[in-house]
PDB file of C-alpha atoms in Angstrom:
ATOM      1  CA  VAL A   1      13.564   9.413   8.380  1.00  0.00           C
ATOM      2  CA  PHE A   2      10.787  10.127  10.834  1.00  0.00           C
ATOM      3  CA  LYS A   3       9.230  12.697   8.510  1.00  0.00           C
ATOM      4  CA  ASP A   4       9.152  10.251   5.581  1.00  0.00           C
ATOM      5  CA  VAL A   5       7.499   7.520   7.643  1.00  0.00           C
ATOM      6  CA  TYR A   6       5.060   9.924   9.295  1.00  0.00           C
ATOM      7  CA  MET A   7       3.961  11.522   6.001  1.00  0.00           C
ATOM      8  CA  ARG A   8       3.490   8.095   4.386  1.00  0.00           C
ATOM      9  CA  ASP A   9       1.254   6.895   7.213  1.00  0.00           C
ATOM     10  CA  LEU A  10      -0.578  10.230   7.339  1.00  0.00           C
ATOM     11  CA  LEU A  11      -1.409  10.052   3.633  1.00  0.00           C
ATOM     12  CA  GLY A  12      -2.444   6.418   4.020  1.00  0.00           C
ATOM     13  CA  TRP A  13      -4.923   7.338   6.766  1.00  0.00           C
ATOM     14  CA  ALA A  14      -6.359  10.181   4.678  1.00  0.00           C
ATOM     15  CA  GLN A  15      -6.817   7.938   1.635  1.00  0.00           C
ATOM     16  CA  ILE A  16      -8.492   5.141   3.577  1.00  0.00           C
ATOM     17  CA  ASN A  17     -10.837   7.480   5.450  1.00  0.00           C
ATOM     18  CA  SER A  18     -11.348  10.027   2.618  1.00  0.00           C
ATOM     19  CA  ARG A  19     -11.161  13.024   4.915  1.00  0.00           C
ATOM     20  CA  GLU A  20      -8.724  15.397   6.575  1.00  0.00           C
ATOM     21  CA  VAL A  21      -6.743  13.834   9.405  1.00  0.00           C
ATOM     22  CA  PRO A  22      -7.893  15.183  12.820  1.00  0.00           C
ATOM     23  CA  ASP A  23      -5.318  16.327  15.367  1.00  0.00           C
ATOM     24  CA  GLU A  24      -5.663  13.332  17.675  1.00  0.00           C
ATOM     25  CA  GLU A  25      -5.056  10.963  14.755  1.00  0.00           C
ATOM     26  CA  ARG A  26      -2.027  12.986  13.649  1.00  0.00           C
ATOM     27  CA  LEU A  27      -0.591  12.675  17.148  1.00  0.00           C
ATOM     28  CA  GLY A  28      -1.263   8.940  17.295  1.00  0.00           C
ATOM     29  CA  ILE A  29       0.322   8.419  13.865  1.00  0.00           C
ATOM     30  CA  ALA A  30       3.396  10.397  14.939  1.00  0.00           C
ATOM     31  CA  ILE A  31       3.864   8.336  18.109  1.00  0.00           C
ATOM     32  CA  ASN A  32       3.374   5.060  16.229  1.00  0.00           C
ATOM     33  CA  SER A  33       5.880   6.157  13.568  1.00  0.00           C
ATOM     34  CA  LEU A  34       8.451   6.820  16.291  1.00  0.00           C
ATOM     35  CA  ARG A  35       7.850   3.492  17.983  1.00  0.00           C
ATOM     36  CA  MET A  36       8.162   1.640  14.677  1.00  0.00           C
ATOM     37  CA  LEU A  37      11.465   3.348  13.851  1.00  0.00           C
ATOM     38  CA  VAL A  38      12.936   2.652  17.293  1.00  0.00           C
ATOM     39  CA  GLU A  39      11.867  -1.003  17.185  1.00  0.00           C
ATOM     40  CA  ARG A  40      13.269  -1.404  13.687  1.00  0.00           C
ATOM     41  CA  GLU A  41      16.646  -0.028  14.785  1.00  0.00           C
ATOM     42  CA  VAL A  42      16.704  -2.363  17.785  1.00  0.00           C
ATOM     43  CA  LEU A  43      16.068  -5.317  15.471  1.00  0.00           C
ATOM     44  CA  TYR A  44      18.750  -4.198  13.042  1.00  0.00           C
ATOM     45  CA  GLN A  45      21.319  -3.956  15.830  1.00  0.00           C
ATOM     46  CA  GLU A  46      20.270  -7.413  17.005  1.00  0.00           C
ATOM     47  CA  ALA A  47      20.790  -8.751  13.481  1.00  0.00           C
ATOM     48  CA  VAL A  48      24.304  -7.293  13.415  1.00  0.00           C
ATOM     49  CA  LYS A  49      24.997  -8.725  16.861  1.00  0.00           C
ATOM     50  CA  ARG A  50      23.956 -12.178  15.634  1.00  0.00           C
ATOM     51  CA  LYS A  51      26.157 -11.747  12.542  1.00  0.00           C
ATOM     52  CA  PHE A  52      23.240 -12.095  10.128  1.00  0.00           C
ATOM     53  CA  ALA A  53      24.010 -11.028   6.572  1.00  0.00           C
ATOM     54  CA  VAL A  54      22.267 -10.417   3.254  1.00  0.00           C
ATOM     55  CA  SER A  55      24.329 -11.523   0.254  1.00  0.00           C
ATOM     56  CA  ASP A  56      24.688  -9.319  -2.801  1.00  0.00           C
ATOM     57  CA  ALA A  57      22.853 -11.958  -4.862  1.00  0.00           C
ATOM     58  CA  GLU A  58      19.890 -11.957  -2.453  1.00  0.00           C
ATOM     59  CA  LEU A  59      19.873  -8.167  -2.403  1.00  0.00           C
ATOM     60  CA  GLN A  60      19.872  -7.843  -6.194  1.00  0.00           C
ATOM     61  CA  LYS A  61      17.148 -10.481  -6.584  1.00  0.00           C
ATOM     62  CA  THR A  62      14.862  -8.699  -4.121  1.00  0.00           C
ATOM     63  CA  TRP A  63      15.694  -5.330  -5.674  1.00  0.00           C
ATOM     64  CA  ALA A  64      14.734  -6.569  -9.150  1.00  0.00           C
ATOM     65  CA  GLU A  65      11.390  -7.827  -7.826  1.00  0.00           C
ATOM     66  CA  GLN A  66      10.662  -4.593  -5.974  1.00  0.00           C
ATOM     67  CA  ILE A  67      11.645  -2.261  -8.808  1.00  0.00           C
ATOM     68  CA  ALA A  68       9.468  -4.244 -11.239  1.00  0.00           C
ATOM     69  CA  ASP A  69       6.510  -3.869  -8.884  1.00  0.00           C
ATOM     70  CA  LEU A  70       7.206  -0.163  -8.378  1.00  0.00           C
ATOM     71  CA  LYS A  71       7.338   0.461 -12.122  1.00  0.00           C
ATOM     72  CA  LYS A  72       3.843  -0.971 -12.487  1.00  0.00           C
ATOM     73  CA  ARG A  73       2.421   0.950  -9.540  1.00  0.00           C
ATOM     74  CA  VAL A  74       3.807   4.393 -10.389  1.00  0.00           C
ATOM     75  CA  THR A  75       3.266   4.263 -14.159  1.00  0.00           C
ATOM     76  CA  LYS A  76       0.026   5.991 -15.102  1.00  0.00           C
ATOM     77  CA  ALA A  77      -2.443   4.269 -17.411  1.00  0.00           C
ATOM     78  CA  GLY A  78      -1.602   4.973 -21.025  1.00  0.00           C
ATOM     79  CA  ASP A  79       1.996   6.007 -20.311  1.00  0.00           C
ATOM     80  CA  PRO A  80       5.066   3.915 -21.202  1.00  0.00           C
ATOM     81  CA  GLU A  81       6.521   2.030 -18.256  1.00  0.00           C
ATOM     82  CA  LEU A  82       8.981   4.108 -16.253  1.00  0.00           C
ATOM     83  CA  THR A  83      12.649   3.186 -16.163  1.00  0.00           C
ATOM     84  CA  GLU A  84      14.471   2.395 -12.945  1.00  0.00           C
ATOM     85  CA  ALA A  85      16.138   5.809 -13.059  1.00  0.00           C
ATOM     86  CA  GLN A  86      12.755   7.543 -13.406  1.00  0.00           C
ATOM     87  CA  VAL A  87      11.312   5.584 -10.477  1.00  0.00           C
ATOM     88  CA  LEU A  88      14.286   6.553  -8.305  1.00  0.00           C
ATOM     89  CA  GLU A  89      13.921  10.180  -9.366  1.00  0.00           C
ATOM     90  CA  LYS A  90      10.252  10.164  -8.351  1.00  0.00           C
ATOM     91  CA  ALA A  91      11.263   8.699  -4.983  1.00  0.00           C
ATOM     92  CA  HIS A  92      13.941  11.413  -4.563  1.00  0.00           C
ATOM     93  CA  THR A  93      16.637   8.852  -3.876  1.00  0.00           C
ATOM     94  CA  THR A  94      19.610   7.185  -5.537  1.00  0.00           C
ATOM     95  CA  ARG A  95      20.159   3.538  -6.373  1.00  0.00           C
ATOM     96  CA  GLU A  96      22.855   3.268  -3.696  1.00  0.00           C
ATOM     97  CA  GLU A  97      20.590   4.770  -1.023  1.00  0.00           C
ATOM     98  CA  ALA A  98      17.682   2.549  -2.042  1.00  0.00           C
ATOM     99  CA  LEU A  99      19.853  -0.590  -1.946  1.00  0.00           C
ATOM    100  CA  ASN A 100      21.231   0.327   1.477  1.00  0.00           C
ATOM    101  CA  GLU A 101      17.708   0.810   2.812  1.00  0.00           C
ATOM    102  CA  LEU A 102      16.612  -2.496   1.269  1.00  0.00           C
ATOM    103  CA  ARG A 103      19.541  -4.380   2.816  1.00  0.00           C
ATOM    104  CA  TYR A 104      18.662  -2.809   6.188  1.00  0.00           C
ATOM    105  CA  ALA A 105      15.029  -3.918   5.834  1.00  0.00           C
ATOM    106  CA  MET A 106      16.052  -7.450   4.837  1.00  0.00           C
ATOM    107  CA  MET A 107      18.336  -7.687   7.880  1.00  0.00           C
ATOM    108  CA  VAL A 108      15.429  -6.626  10.095  1.00  0.00           C
ATOM    109  CA  ASP A 109      13.223  -9.273   8.494  1.00  0.00           C
ATOM    110  CA  LEU A 110      15.836 -11.976   9.113  1.00  0.00           C
ATOM    111  CA  VAL A 111      16.067 -11.304  12.823  1.00  0.00           C
ATOM    112  CA  ARG A 112      12.301 -10.832  13.127  1.00  0.00           C
ATOM    113  CA  ASP A 113      11.756 -14.297  11.602  1.00  0.00           C
ATOM    114  CA  ALA A 114      14.395 -15.767  13.916  1.00  0.00           C
ATOM    115  CA  ILE A 115      12.743 -14.300  17.023  1.00  0.00           C
ATOM    116  CA  ILE A 116       9.327 -15.607  15.987  1.00  0.00           C
ATOM    117  CA  LYS A 117      10.812 -19.081  15.460  1.00  0.00           C
ATOM    118  CA  GLU A 118      12.624 -18.995  18.812  1.00  0.00           C
ATOM    119  CA  LYS A 119       9.423 -17.983  20.596  1.00  0.00           C
ATOM    120  CA  GLY A 120       7.663 -21.008  19.103  1.00  0.00           C
ATOM    121  CA  VAL A 121       4.802 -18.959  17.668  1.00  0.00           C
ATOM    122  CA  THR A 122       2.066 -21.237  16.299  1.00  0.00           C
ATOM    123  CA  VAL A 123      -1.653 -21.097  15.584  1.00  0.00           C
ATOM    124  CA  SER A 124      -3.919 -24.054  16.383  1.00  0.00           C
ATOM    125  CA  ASP A 125      -6.961 -25.223  14.428  1.00  0.00           C
ATOM    126  CA  ALA A 126      -9.071 -24.309  17.448  1.00  0.00           C
ATOM    127  CA  GLU A 127      -7.855 -20.694  17.303  1.00  0.00           C
ATOM    128  CA  VAL A 128      -8.649 -20.498  13.596  1.00  0.00           C
ATOM    129  CA  THR A 129     -12.138 -21.911  14.177  1.00  0.00           C
ATOM    130  CA  GLU A 130     -12.759 -19.511  17.060  1.00  0.00           C
ATOM    131  CA  TRP A 131     -11.703 -16.483  14.997  1.00  0.00           C
ATOM    132  CA  PHE A 132     -13.889 -17.566  12.088  1.00  0.00           C
ATOM    133  CA  GLY A 133     -16.892 -17.944  14.380  1.00  0.00           C
ATOM    134  CA  LYS A 134     -16.466 -14.398  15.696  1.00  0.00           C
ATOM    135  CA  ASN A 135     -15.568 -12.751  12.376  1.00  0.00           C
ATOM    136  CA  LYS A 136     -17.420 -14.734   9.725  1.00  0.00           C
ATOM    137  CA  GLU A 137     -18.649 -11.569   8.008  1.00  0.00           C
ATOM    138  CA  MET A 138     -15.054 -10.500   7.343  1.00  0.00           C
ATOM    139  CA  THR A 139     -14.402 -13.651   5.290  1.00  0.00           C
ATOM    140  CA  LYS A 140     -17.197 -12.917   2.852  1.00  0.00           C
ATOM    141  CA  ARG A 141     -16.001 -12.465  -0.720  1.00  0.00           C
ATOM    142  CA  PRO A 142     -17.318  -9.173  -2.154  1.00  0.00           C
ATOM    143  CA  ASP A 143     -18.945  -8.713  -5.549  1.00  0.00           C
ATOM    144  CA  MET A 144     -16.249  -8.833  -8.234  1.00  0.00           C
ATOM    145  CA  LEU A 145     -15.977  -7.558 -11.798  1.00  0.00           C
ATOM    146  CA  ARG A 146     -14.173  -8.619 -14.967  1.00  0.00           C
ATOM    147  CA  VAL A 147     -14.007  -5.545 -17.157  1.00  0.00           C
ATOM    148  CA  ALA A 148     -12.104  -4.544 -20.292  1.00  0.00           C
ATOM    149  CA  GLN A 149     -11.554  -1.008 -21.504  1.00  0.00           C
ATOM    150  CA  ILE A 150     -10.307   0.965 -24.475  1.00  0.00           C
ATOM    151  CA  TYR A 151      -8.729   4.122 -23.159  1.00  0.00           C
ATOM    152  CA  PHE A 152      -7.548   7.398 -24.679  1.00  0.00           C
ATOM    153  CA  LYS A 153      -5.512   9.795 -22.597  1.00  0.00           C
ATOM    154  CA  ARG A 154      -6.038  13.528 -22.621  1.00  0.00           C
ATOM    155  CA  ASP A 155      -3.189  15.570 -24.033  1.00  0.00           C
ATOM    156  CA  THR A 156      -2.576  17.889 -21.095  1.00  0.00           C
ATOM    157  CA  SER A 157       0.070  19.787 -23.054  1.00  0.00           C
ATOM    158  CA  ARG A 158      -2.599  21.001 -25.504  1.00  0.00           C
ATOM    159  CA  GLU A 159      -5.174  22.564 -23.224  1.00  0.00           C
ATOM    160  CA  ASP A 160      -7.285  23.884 -26.099  1.00  0.00           C
ATOM    161  CA  ILE A 161      -7.866  20.557 -27.839  1.00  0.00           C
ATOM    162  CA  LYS A 162      -7.131  17.929 -25.203  1.00  0.00           C
ATOM    163  CA  LYS A 163     -10.760  16.891 -24.709  1.00  0.00           C
ATOM    164  CA  GLU A 164     -11.676  16.901 -28.380  1.00  0.00           C
ATOM    165  CA  ALA A 165      -8.712  14.812 -29.610  1.00  0.00           C
ATOM    166  CA  ALA A 166      -9.267  12.005 -27.085  1.00  0.00           C
ATOM    167  CA  LYS A 167     -13.021  12.113 -27.657  1.00  0.00           C
ATOM    168  CA  LEU A 168     -12.628  11.775 -31.434  1.00  0.00           C
ATOM    169  CA  LYS A 169     -10.349   8.742 -30.951  1.00  0.00           C
ATOM    170  CA  ALA A 170     -12.911   7.168 -28.621  1.00  0.00           C
ATOM    171  CA  MET A 171     -15.784   7.802 -31.055  1.00  0.00           C
ATOM    172  CA  ASP A 172     -13.793   6.287 -33.925  1.00  0.00           C
ATOM    173  CA  ALA A 173     -12.948   3.182 -31.863  1.00  0.00           C
ATOM    174  CA  HIS A 174     -16.589   2.819 -30.805  1.00  0.00           C
ATOM    175  CA  ASN A 175     -17.729   3.023 -34.437  1.00  0.00           C
ATOM    176  CA  LYS A 176     -15.273   0.263 -35.373  1.00  0.00           C
ATOM    177  CA  ILE A 177     -16.783  -2.007 -32.719  1.00  0.00           C
ATOM    178  CA  LYS A 178     -20.319  -1.169 -33.858  1.00  0.00           C
ATOM    179  CA  SER A 179     -19.320  -2.052 -37.423  1.00  0.00           C
ATOM    180  CA  GLY A 180     -18.352  -5.551 -36.355  1.00  0.00           C
ATOM    181  CA  GLN A 181     -14.721  -5.408 -35.273  1.00  0.00           C
ATOM    182  CA  SER A 182     -13.953  -7.188 -32.012  1.00  0.00           C
ATOM    183  CA  PHE A 183     -13.533  -5.151 -28.843  1.00  0.00           C
ATOM    184  CA  GLU A 184     -10.306  -7.003 -28.053  1.00  0.00           C
ATOM    185  CA  GLY A 185      -8.871  -6.357 -31.528  1.00  0.00           C
ATOM    186  CA  VAL A 186      -9.651  -2.642 -31.397  1.00  0.00           C
ATOM    187  CA  ALA A 187      -8.175  -2.444 -27.897  1.00  0.00           C
ATOM    188  CA  ARG A 188      -4.918  -4.037 -29.036  1.00  0.00           C
ATOM    189  CA  ALA A 189      -4.746  -1.763 -32.060  1.00  0.00           C
ATOM    190  CA  VAL A 190      -5.574   1.673 -30.672  1.00  0.00           C
ATOM    191  CA  SER A 191      -6.046   1.704 -26.871  1.00  0.00           C
ATOM    192  CA  GLU A 192      -3.619   3.784 -24.824  1.00  0.00           C
ATOM    193  CA  GLY A 193      -4.310   1.826 -21.637  1.00  0.00           C
ATOM    194  CA  GLN A 194      -1.772  -0.348 -19.842  1.00  0.00           C
ATOM    195  CA  TYR A 195      -3.680  -3.578 -20.607  1.00  0.00           C
ATOM    196  CA  LYS A 196      -4.034  -3.038 -24.356  1.00  0.00           C
ATOM    197  CA  ASP A 197      -1.936  -6.147 -25.111  1.00  0.00           C
ATOM    198  CA  LYS A 198      -4.501  -8.213 -23.180  1.00  0.00           C
ATOM    199  CA  GLY A 199      -7.390  -6.857 -25.210  1.00  0.00           C
ATOM    200  CA  GLY A 200      -7.959  -4.166 -22.604  1.00  0.00           C
ATOM    201  CA  GLU A 201      -8.933  -6.621 -19.842  1.00  0.00           C
ATOM    202  CA  TRP A 202      -8.241  -5.432 -16.307  1.00  0.00           C
ATOM    203  CA  PRO A 203      -7.399  -7.795 -13.427  1.00  0.00           C
ATOM    204  CA  VAL A 204     -10.460  -9.143 -11.599  1.00  0.00           C
ATOM    205  CA  LEU A 205     -11.166  -6.804  -8.651  1.00  0.00           C
ATOM    206  CA  PRO A 206     -13.889  -6.183  -6.074  1.00  0.00           C
ATOM    207  CA  THR A 207     -16.549  -3.947  -7.563  1.00  0.00           C
ATOM    208  CA  LEU A 208     -15.911  -1.175  -5.032  1.00  0.00           C
ATOM    209  CA  GLU A 209     -12.239  -0.950  -6.032  1.00  0.00           C
ATOM    210  CA  PHE A 210     -13.116   0.230  -9.531  1.00  0.00           C
ATOM    211  CA  PRO A 211     -13.439   3.983 -10.194  1.00  0.00           C
ATOM    212  CA  PRO A 212     -16.959   5.327  -9.577  1.00  0.00           C
ATOM    213  CA  PHE A 213     -17.580   5.971 -13.272  1.00  0.00           C
ATOM    214  CA  VAL A 214     -16.891   2.292 -14.029  1.00  0.00           C
ATOM    215  CA  GLN A 215     -19.211   1.110 -11.249  1.00  0.00           C
ATOM    216  CA  GLU A 216     -21.971   3.387 -12.500  1.00  0.00           C
ATOM    217  CA  ALA A 217     -21.595   2.323 -16.128  1.00  0.00           C
ATOM    218  CA  VAL A 218     -21.546  -1.444 -15.561  1.00  0.00           C
ATOM    219  CA  SER A 219     -24.483  -1.321 -13.127  1.00  0.00           C
ATOM    220  CA  THR A 220     -26.856  -1.209 -16.130  1.00  0.00           C
ATOM    221  CA  MET A 221     -24.853  -3.544 -18.395  1.00  0.00           C
ATOM    222  CA  LYS A 222     -25.049  -7.278 -19.025  1.00  0.00           C
ATOM    223  CA  PRO A 223     -21.997  -9.480 -19.698  1.00  0.00           C
ATOM    224  CA  GLY A 224     -20.878  -8.826 -23.263  1.00  0.00           C
ATOM    225  CA  ASP A 225     -22.307  -5.292 -23.401  1.00  0.00           C
ATOM    226  CA  VAL A 226     -20.094  -2.458 -24.611  1.00  0.00           C
ATOM    227  CA  SER A 227     -20.600   1.086 -23.321  1.00  0.00           C
ATOM    228  CA  ALA A 228     -20.646   4.280 -25.320  1.00  0.00           C
ATOM    229  CA  PRO A 229     -17.539   6.450 -24.835  1.00  0.00           C
ATOM    230  CA  ILE A 230     -17.361   7.753 -21.240  1.00  0.00           C
ATOM    231  CA  GLU A 231     -15.450  10.841 -20.166  1.00  0.00           C
ATOM    232  CA  SER A 232     -13.429  10.930 -16.941  1.00  0.00           C
ATOM    233  CA  LYS A 233     -10.853  13.366 -15.585  1.00  0.00           C
ATOM    234  CA  GLU A 234      -8.165  11.101 -17.080  1.00  0.00           C
ATOM    235  CA  GLY A 235      -9.565  10.862 -20.595  1.00  0.00           C
ATOM    236  CA  TRP A 236     -12.131   8.790 -22.522  1.00  0.00           C
ATOM    237  CA  HIS A 237     -13.076   5.153 -21.930  1.00  0.00           C
ATOM    238  CA  ILE A 238     -15.064   2.460 -23.707  1.00  0.00           C
ATOM    239  CA  LEU A 239     -15.981  -0.349 -21.323  1.00  0.00           C
ATOM    240  CA  LYS A 240     -16.931  -3.965 -21.912  1.00  0.00           C
ATOM    241  CA  LEU A 241     -18.442  -5.970 -19.081  1.00  0.00           C
ATOM    242  CA  LEU A 242     -16.998  -9.479 -19.270  1.00  0.00           C
ATOM    243  CA  GLU A 243     -18.416 -10.917 -16.051  1.00  0.00           C
ATOM    244  CA  ALA A 244     -20.147  -9.776 -12.878  1.00  0.00           C
ATOM    245  CA  ILE A 245     -19.202 -12.217 -10.119  1.00  0.00           C
ATOM    246  CA  PRO A 246     -21.604 -12.144  -7.161  1.00  0.00           C
ATOM    247  CA  GLY A 247     -20.230 -12.131  -3.631  1.00  0.00           C
ATOM    248  CA  GLN A 248     -20.071 -15.308  -1.631  1.00  0.00           C
ATOM    249  CA  GLU A 249     -20.415 -16.111   2.046  1.00  0.00           C
ATOM    250  CA  GLY A 250     -17.145 -17.171   3.622  1.00  0.00           C
ATOM    251  CA  ASP A 251     -16.620 -20.721   4.876  1.00  0.00           C
ATOM    252  CA  LEU A 252     -13.995 -22.168   7.155  1.00  0.00           C
ATOM    253  CA  ASP A 253     -12.386 -24.478   4.592  1.00  0.00           C
ATOM    254  CA  THR A 254     -11.652 -21.749   2.045  1.00  0.00           C
ATOM    255  CA  SER A 255     -10.717 -19.156   4.679  1.00  0.00           C
ATOM    256  CA  LYS A 256      -8.544 -21.327   6.932  1.00  0.00           C
ATOM    257  CA  ASP A 257      -5.149 -20.618   5.325  1.00  0.00           C
ATOM    258  CA  ARG A 258      -5.747 -16.876   5.189  1.00  0.00           C
ATOM    259  CA  ILE A 259      -6.927 -16.732   8.813  1.00  0.00           C
ATOM    260  CA  GLU A 260      -3.960 -18.797   9.977  1.00  0.00           C
ATOM    261  CA  LYS A 261      -1.487 -16.460   8.239  1.00  0.00           C
ATOM    262  CA  MET A 262      -3.186 -13.423   9.749  1.00  0.00           C
ATOM    263  CA  LEU A 263      -3.140 -14.867  13.287  1.00  0.00           C
ATOM    264  CA  LEU A 264       0.487 -15.914  12.876  1.00  0.00           C
ATOM    265  CA  ALA A 265       1.374 -12.371  11.810  1.00  0.00           C
ATOM    266  CA  GLN A 266      -0.423 -10.912  14.837  1.00  0.00           C
ATOM    267  CA  LYS A 267       1.211 -13.334  17.279  1.00  0.00           C
ATOM    268  CA  GLY A 268       4.575 -12.813  15.620  1.00  0.00           C
ATOM    269  CA  ALA A 269       4.285  -9.045  15.946  1.00  0.00           C
ATOM    270  CA  ARG A 270       3.527  -9.403  19.666  1.00  0.00           C
ATOM    271  CA  ALA A 271       6.512 -11.729  20.143  1.00  0.00           C
ATOM    272  CA  VAL A 272       8.857  -9.273  18.414  1.00  0.00           C
ATOM    273  CA  ASN A 273       7.435  -6.367  20.392  1.00  0.00           C
ATOM    274  CA  GLU A 274       8.009  -8.252  23.662  1.00  0.00           C
ATOM    275  CA  PHE A 275      11.604  -8.975  22.621  1.00  0.00           C
ATOM    276  CA  CYS A 276      12.242  -5.308  21.860  1.00  0.00           C
ATOM    277  CA  SER A 277      10.424  -3.956  24.917  1.00  0.00           C
ATOM    278  CA  THR A 278      13.324  -4.719  27.280  1.00  0.00           C
ATOM    279  CA  ILE A 279      15.267  -2.111  25.310  1.00  0.00           C
ATOM    280  CA  THR A 280      12.587   0.275  24.071  1.00  0.00           C
ATOM    281  CA  GLY A 281      11.128   0.519  27.578  1.00  0.00           C
ATOM    282  CA  ASP A 282      14.467   1.480  29.116  1.00  0.00           C
ATOM    283  CA  PRO A 283      15.048   5.274  28.985  1.00  0.00           C
ATOM    284  CA  THR A 284      18.777   4.744  29.502  1.00  0.00           C
ATOM    285  CA  LYS A 285      18.979   2.812  26.232  1.00  0.00           C
ATOM    286  CA  VAL A 286      16.690   4.819  23.979  1.00  0.00           C
ATOM    287  CA  ARG A 287      16.467   8.571  23.566  1.00  0.00           C
ATOM    288  CA  VAL A 288      14.242  10.297  21.019  1.00  0.00           C
ATOM    289  CA  TYR A 289      15.608  13.577  19.705  1.00  0.00           C
ATOM    290  CA  LEU A 290      12.354  15.084  18.461  1.00  0.00           C
ATOM    291  CA  ASP A 291      10.666  18.088  20.005  1.00  0.00           C
ATOM    292  CA  LEU A 292       7.321  16.414  20.609  1.00  0.00           C
ATOM    293  CA  GLU A 293       7.046  16.735  24.345  1.00  0.00           C
ATOM    294  CA  SER A 294       6.773  20.550  24.369  1.00  0.00           C
ATOM    295  CA  GLN A 295       4.149  20.300  21.639  1.00  0.00           C
ATOM    296  CA  LEU A 296       2.177  17.744  23.621  1.00  0.00           C
ATOM    297  CA  ARG A 297       2.094  20.003  26.680  1.00  0.00           C
ATOM    298  CA  LEU A 298       0.143  22.521  24.601  1.00  0.00           C
ATOM    299  CA  ARG A 299      -2.619  19.991  23.884  1.00  0.00           C
ATOM    300  CA  PRO A 300      -3.348  17.882  26.992  1.00  0.00           C
ATOM    301  CA  ASP A 301      -6.744  17.074  25.475  1.00  0.00           C
ATOM    302  CA  LEU A 302      -5.030  15.093  22.725  1.00  0.00           C
ATOM    303  CA  ILE A 303      -2.929  13.167  25.219  1.00  0.00           C
ATOM    304  CA  GLN A 304      -6.074  12.294  27.151  1.00  0.00           C
ATOM    305  CA  LYS A 305      -7.722  10.999  23.977  1.00  0.00           C
ATOM    306  CA  LEU A 306      -4.786   8.661  23.423  1.00  0.00           C
ATOM    307  CA  GLY A 307      -5.299   7.309  26.923  1.00  0.00           C
ATOM    308  CA  LYS A 308      -3.623   8.333  30.173  1.00  0.00           C
ATOM    309  CA  GLY A 309      -0.708  10.168  28.623  1.00  0.00           C
ATOM    310  CA  GLU A 310       0.406   7.249  26.477  1.00  0.00           C
ATOM    311  CA  GLY A 311       1.121   9.668  23.648  1.00  0.00           C
ATOM    312  CA  SER A 312       4.073  11.201  25.507  1.00  0.00           C
ATOM    313  CA  LYS A 313       6.053   8.025  26.135  1.00  0.00           C
ATOM    314  CA  GLY A 314       7.945   8.193  22.867  1.00  0.00           C
ATOM    315  CA  ALA A 315       8.980  11.829  23.350  1.00  0.00           C
ATOM    316  CA  ALA A 316      10.457  11.914  26.812  1.00  0.00           C
ATOM    317  CA  SER A 317      13.768  13.616  26.057  1.00  0.00           C
ATOM    318  CA  ALA A 318      14.804  17.215  25.687  1.00  0.00           C
ATOM    319  CA  PRO A 319      14.878  18.658  22.175  1.00  0.00           C
ATOM    320  CA  ALA A 320      18.094  18.400  20.223  1.00  0.00           C
ATOM    321  CA  PRO A 321      19.035  19.359  16.662  1.00  0.00           C
ATOM    322  CA  LYS A 322      18.364  15.954  15.123  1.00  0.00           C
ATOM    323  CA  SER A 323      15.510  14.720  12.986  1.00  0.00           C
ATOM    324  CA  ALA A 324      15.277  11.001  13.678  1.00  0.00           C
ATOM    325  CA  PRO A 325      15.384   8.574  16.619  1.00  0.00           C
ATOM    326  CA  SER A 326      18.825   7.665  17.882  1.00  0.00           C
ATOM    327  CA  THR A 327      18.891   4.217  19.487  1.00  0.00           C
ATOM    328  CA  LYS A 328      21.765   2.882  21.574  1.00  0.00           C
ATOM    329  CA  LYS A 329      22.030  -0.696  22.765  1.00  0.00           C
TER     330      LYS A 329
END
């Protein structure tokens, strides 16, 4: 369990920062992963103690929503949507295991919400206004793009002709548009992209979230322009710029709801952490069976970077042949 959480967070850090994760960050991520797992187990046991329950109907409803979202996120552009069985296979799990984990997570959410309500967590208008005044730049809306594409996937099983086949399809589609056929009609007819049924139109996104080749192409286009076929590592693309939406300075009225939700989440997290700390801070109630402490002794410089040995708090027990935190209440 620890390894799965740690690797997920490690990959997330690497993707966000676009570089190899340094040792001190790896150590910090490991400690945070442990703390999160211990706190989650404490909350689950509290939910059981309070006799909270997740009905089968609630579980299946949430599962259906999550599996639908997962299908979209793990299906590559141009490929048919994956089945539930294929998604589970990619995740190296079974339906029963996934449902058990989901029920566990929903139980944790129930007790977390209850604790936040009991603590009377609220956010005032004054707090929202103060945060906006200090962080106005963060509420700015970035430049956005509305773009459509016609896409042809490379045939990776035919290494000798993969580039040429996709290129020829792209050239043919481009010629059809030049001859007067609509971009949207050609997209619906021949595109291999996931948005072909919508005329190739992608969701509106911040400019910087589009692939670099898209950003470069549309930088010299006007709304309504259609690009020549463009090659990427995925295949060939024909782009149409529908709209370039300039960024906009944030204002309190439009940002208020978002700021309030963010501050509520932060205050709620602190309230839950305080609730759990009476248990997680007691070494007689929590023992971590991971051999981190001996590893930390080899790198005191990393501990110092984390701040006065804080990195060793989650690994204060002797090694034992287990691979995840064991929490006893």
